[in-house]
Amino acid sequence: MPENTPFAPPGAAVDLEEGTAFTPKFGADGLVACVATDARSGDVLMVAHMNAEALAKTIVSGEAWYFSRSRKALWKKGEASGHTQRVVEMRVDCDQDTVWIKVEQIAGACHTGRRSCFYRAVPLGGEGAVTLEFRDDRVFDPAKVYRDRS
Amino acid sequence: MPENTPFAPPGAAVDLEEGTAFTPKFGADGLVACVATDARSGDVLMVAHMNAEALAKTIVSGEAWYFSRSRKALWKKGEASGHTQRVVEMRVDCDQDTVWIKVEQIAGACHTGRRSCFYRAVPLGGEGAVTLEFRDDRVFDPAKVYRDRS
């Protein structure tokens, strides 16, 4: 059980699916997945993870907080870049192990400088090696926004 | 390395992020996450996982295939219900560990009978216990569609 959680533990499948109690089902790593979409365009901006503390902070503040699996640290989206996400709506899925937030994204969500992390298309219909197609240009210069970033 | 993979192994971060080679970064469990959105409404329908075989089948066929973590089995979306997903577009994210597919969903994506798995909202601003709000009605009767389902 993660620390600092205001959430009750998940119950049986019928309670998770048809109940009104929010009992997020954190994985063995203490995380739920979170999909952030652009509240205006509907585009998927990013997929990241939240521990109980990040999820609680997001609910209370209405700003997106995540938990970095690589850095093993809580982070507020935009704390380094200023590119915060104001949460317009939060949804949870049937088995309560994934949340979806519709957000107002400042500038871009992706550390590469694009609006969305999903800036390349995977062509369909082919077998074997696949060549990605770039679809989105940068909306900011990551070298200027992130200092000391490797 | 998963079996039956037509994908080259992932390279350095710069290649993953700025290259045109599709080299999906499967996790230790051999899976990538996949977000499926409704190509018409933009709503998130479901989040599931694909192993290399499911991903390759999806690309070749243009129909969504997944890998069930609970059943440890490849499955074609809609194989039991008929509620298939025709993929209109596939995107991959910056570090190539998540794909986003825009789909034409027959009937509903959720096994509970709703169009989307995200049929409940999590109210924002509160601290402590959270009461979910149902937002979407059923579009099909799961008892009729799924037989022998526990």
XYZ file of C-alpha atoms in Angstrom:
300
model
C 0.000 0.000 0.000
C 1.488 3.354 -0.962
C 2.111 5.958 1.725
C -0.066 9.032 2.155
C -3.027 7.500 0.357
C -6.514 8.836 1.016
C -7.963 5.993 -1.080
C -9.642 2.880 0.253
C -8.302 -0.451 -1.052
C -10.027 -1.890 -4.140
C -12.820 -4.410 -3.610
C -14.375 -7.080 -5.796
C -14.769 -6.655 -9.554
C -18.446 -5.724 -9.276
C -17.633 -2.933 -6.816
C -14.768 -1.657 -8.960
C -16.917 -1.665 -12.082
C -20.377 -0.646 -10.900
C -19.718 1.133 -7.618
C -19.374 4.830 -6.852
C -16.407 4.458 -4.495
C -13.150 5.595 -6.058
C -10.760 2.831 -5.021
C -7.922 3.054 -7.556
C -6.186 -0.253 -8.220
C -2.504 0.580 -7.957
C -0.154 -1.975 -9.490
C 2.598 -3.838 -7.682
C 4.710 -0.755 -8.393
C 2.163 1.464 -6.606
C 1.121 3.195 -9.818
C -1.880 3.712 -12.063
C -1.535 4.720 -15.717
C -2.841 8.135 -16.743
C -3.791 9.273 -20.239
C -3.827 13.043 -20.720
C -5.804 14.380 -23.672
C -6.139 17.918 -24.976
C -9.509 19.189 -23.700
C -9.895 21.230 -26.890
C -8.698 18.954 -29.712
C -9.173 15.552 -28.068
C -5.644 14.525 -29.091
C -3.733 12.247 -26.753
C -0.936 14.382 -25.338
C 0.909 11.871 -23.177
C 0.638 8.710 -21.116
C 2.342 8.701 -17.739
C 1.888 7.252 -14.248
C 0.597 8.434 -10.886
C 1.184 7.034 -7.429
C -1.400 7.659 -4.713
C 0.187 10.950 -3.738
C 0.296 12.269 -7.313
C -3.304 11.217 -7.876
C -4.467 12.862 -4.644
C -2.566 16.078 -5.438
C -4.079 16.160 -8.924
C -7.608 15.781 -7.535
C -7.150 18.410 -4.846
C -5.277 20.988 -6.946
C -6.812 20.461 -10.395
C -3.269 20.492 -11.830
C -1.622 17.329 -13.134
C 0.972 15.614 -10.930
C 2.738 12.416 -11.934
C 5.272 9.926 -10.618
C 8.384 9.416 -12.722
C 9.284 5.752 -12.985
C 12.808 6.553 -14.209
C 13.551 9.214 -11.586
C 11.411 7.516 -8.918
C 10.073 10.907 -7.915
C 6.836 12.825 -7.696
C 6.673 15.662 -10.203
C 4.277 18.391 -11.078
C 3.812 18.572 -14.829
C 5.437 21.790 -15.980
C 7.462 22.376 -12.826
C 10.636 22.755 -14.934
C 9.169 24.015 -18.208
C 6.162 26.016 -17.042
C 4.063 23.844 -19.344
C 1.456 22.909 -16.781
C -1.745 20.950 -17.303
C -4.974 22.266 -15.799
C -7.369 19.344 -15.406
C -10.815 19.995 -16.848
C -12.196 16.536 -16.142
C -10.957 13.245 -14.690
C -12.381 9.838 -15.535
C -11.534 6.358 -14.282
C -11.879 3.119 -16.202
C -13.916 0.027 -15.430
C -11.358 -1.760 -13.263
C -9.993 1.482 -11.804
C -6.371 0.947 -12.803
C -6.227 3.773 -15.343
C -7.318 7.387 -15.248
C -8.015 9.744 -18.123
C -7.617 13.481 -17.672
C -8.767 16.123 -20.127
C -6.392 19.039 -19.736
C -5.675 22.565 -20.815
C -2.034 22.200 -21.836
C 0.278 25.209 -21.776
C 2.580 25.160 -24.851
C 3.447 21.458 -25.310
C 3.294 18.267 -23.269
C 6.330 16.563 -24.793
C 9.889 17.159 -23.597
C 10.985 17.044 -27.257
C 9.109 20.284 -27.893
C 5.986 18.944 -29.542
C 2.426 19.597 -28.399
C 1.863 15.824 -28.002
C 4.268 12.971 -27.360
C 2.540 11.146 -30.240
C 4.069 13.196 -33.074
C 4.826 10.244 -35.364
C 2.454 7.956 -37.244
C 3.001 4.229 -37.766
C 1.841 3.373 -41.312
C -0.618 0.502 -41.445
C -0.805 -2.456 -43.784
C 2.881 -3.258 -44.068
C 4.774 -6.292 -42.865
C 8.306 -6.191 -41.513
C 10.229 -2.971 -40.918
C 8.109 0.121 -40.425
C 9.172 3.691 -41.182
C 7.609 6.334 -38.965
C 6.098 9.490 -40.442
C 6.528 12.771 -38.609
C 3.235 14.619 -38.282
C 3.738 17.410 -35.741
C 6.262 20.244 -35.626
C 7.806 21.587 -32.450
C 5.870 24.260 -30.570
C 8.821 25.165 -28.323
C 12.592 24.732 -28.277
C 13.474 22.175 -25.607
C 17.082 23.420 -25.422
C 15.812 26.793 -24.279
C 13.104 25.475 -21.968
C 15.060 22.765 -20.173
C 18.432 23.679 -18.809
C 20.898 21.030 -17.623
C 18.783 18.293 -19.155
C 20.776 15.371 -20.500
C 12.950 -10.431 -26.691
C 9.408 -11.483 -27.578
C 8.858 -14.230 -30.103
C 7.675 -13.546 -33.643
C 8.759 -9.918 -33.581
C 9.413 -8.084 -36.829
C 10.700 -5.110 -34.838
C 14.334 -4.140 -34.380
C 15.473 -3.566 -30.784
C 15.289 0.009 -29.476
C 18.387 2.169 -29.719
C 19.546 5.281 -27.891
C 17.114 7.966 -26.724
C 17.888 10.257 -29.664
C 17.069 7.469 -32.117
C 13.864 6.565 -30.296
C 12.734 10.183 -30.162
C 13.923 11.680 -33.438
C 14.355 8.682 -35.714
C 12.046 7.190 -38.291
C 12.695 3.550 -37.342
C 9.801 2.011 -35.440
C 11.589 0.169 -32.643
C 8.933 -0.262 -29.937
C 10.334 -0.406 -26.428
C 8.601 -3.401 -24.889
C 8.725 -3.561 -21.102
C 10.188 -6.378 -19.032
C 6.787 -8.052 -19.480
C 7.136 -7.856 -23.281
C 4.331 -5.311 -23.616
C 3.663 -1.765 -24.739
C 0.632 0.197 -23.562
C -1.993 1.122 -26.131
C -4.583 3.895 -25.881
C -7.583 3.467 -28.175
C -9.629 6.580 -28.920
C -12.834 6.961 -30.873
C -11.846 8.307 -34.298
C -15.091 10.286 -34.437
C -15.554 11.737 -30.943
C -11.954 11.690 -29.718
C -13.039 10.014 -26.468
C -10.655 7.552 -24.878
C -12.323 4.158 -25.243
C -9.851 1.908 -23.448
C -6.239 1.389 -22.457
C -4.795 -2.081 -22.945
C -1.506 -3.754 -23.836
C 0.102 -5.285 -26.906
C 2.964 -7.721 -27.182
C 5.043 -7.787 -30.366
C 2.692 -10.244 -32.041
C -0.437 -8.215 -31.222
C 1.245 -5.038 -32.437
C 2.389 -6.665 -35.681
C -1.066 -8.161 -36.305
C -2.691 -4.778 -35.694
C -0.364 -3.069 -38.186
C -0.810 -5.719 -40.870
C -4.571 -6.198 -40.498
C -5.733 -2.708 -39.530
C -7.843 -4.322 -36.781
C -6.909 -4.005 -33.104
C -5.251 -6.984 -31.408
C -4.154 -6.951 -27.784
C -2.432 -9.138 -25.214
C -4.398 -9.889 -22.058
C -2.224 -9.631 -18.971
C -4.767 -11.511 -16.854
C -5.374 -14.335 -19.337
C -1.818 -14.218 -20.709
C -3.197 -14.584 -24.203
C -3.315 -12.789 -27.513
C -6.831 -11.573 -28.352
C -8.474 -9.828 -31.209
C -10.694 -7.037 -29.905
C -14.279 -8.102 -30.548
C -13.512 -11.785 -31.151
C -16.164 -12.754 -28.560
C -18.525 -9.782 -28.796
C -18.218 -8.794 -32.444
C -17.312 -5.303 -31.215
C -14.175 -4.934 -33.296
C -11.965 -1.888 -33.710
C -10.892 -0.808 -37.188
C -7.722 1.241 -36.857
C -7.850 4.548 -38.708
C -4.451 5.775 -37.560
C -1.650 4.585 -35.287
C 0.795 6.877 -33.510
C 3.760 6.125 -31.263
C 5.075 8.310 -28.454
C 8.481 9.894 -27.990
C 10.177 6.976 -26.242
C 8.242 4.367 -28.224
C 6.777 2.507 -25.256
C 3.158 3.525 -25.892
C 0.988 3.527 -28.997
C -2.192 5.448 -29.678
C -4.748 4.105 -32.113
C -7.740 6.023 -33.435
C -10.433 3.467 -34.116
C -13.878 2.940 -35.528
C -15.491 1.072 -32.645
C -18.424 -1.253 -33.282
C -21.044 -0.867 -30.469
C -18.939 -0.452 -27.311
C -15.370 -1.049 -26.211
C -16.094 -1.886 -22.569
C -17.043 -5.372 -21.379
C -19.533 -3.715 -18.990
C -21.609 -2.583 -21.964
C -20.538 1.030 -22.219
C -19.088 2.715 -25.284
C -15.940 3.606 -23.324
C -14.318 2.031 -20.271
C -14.135 5.543 -18.806
C -17.845 5.916 -17.961
C -17.341 7.483 -14.522
C -15.985 10.895 -13.584
C -13.797 11.593 -10.555
C -14.893 14.956 -9.081
C -12.039 17.404 -8.590
C -11.250 19.707 -5.688
C -12.103 17.388 -2.826
C -9.866 15.831 -0.217
C -10.365 12.363 1.219
C -12.991 9.927 -0.034
C -14.188 10.505 -3.572
C -17.591 9.513 -4.953
C -17.626 8.637 -8.644
C -20.270 10.075 -10.967
C -21.692 7.880 -13.709
C -21.698 9.682 -17.046
C -22.369 7.067 -19.752
C -25.222 4.596 -20.163
C -24.827 1.114 -21.566
C -24.948 0.730 -25.340
C -25.277 -3.071 -25.176
C -26.263 -5.744 -22.670
C -23.110 -7.630 -21.651
C -25.169 -10.608 -20.396
C -26.466 -11.127 -23.922
C -23.189 -10.440 -25.699
C -20.823 -12.468 -23.540
C -21.812 -15.995 -22.716
C -20.029 -18.037 -20.059
C -18.320 -14.950 -18.742
C -17.760 -14.938 -14.989
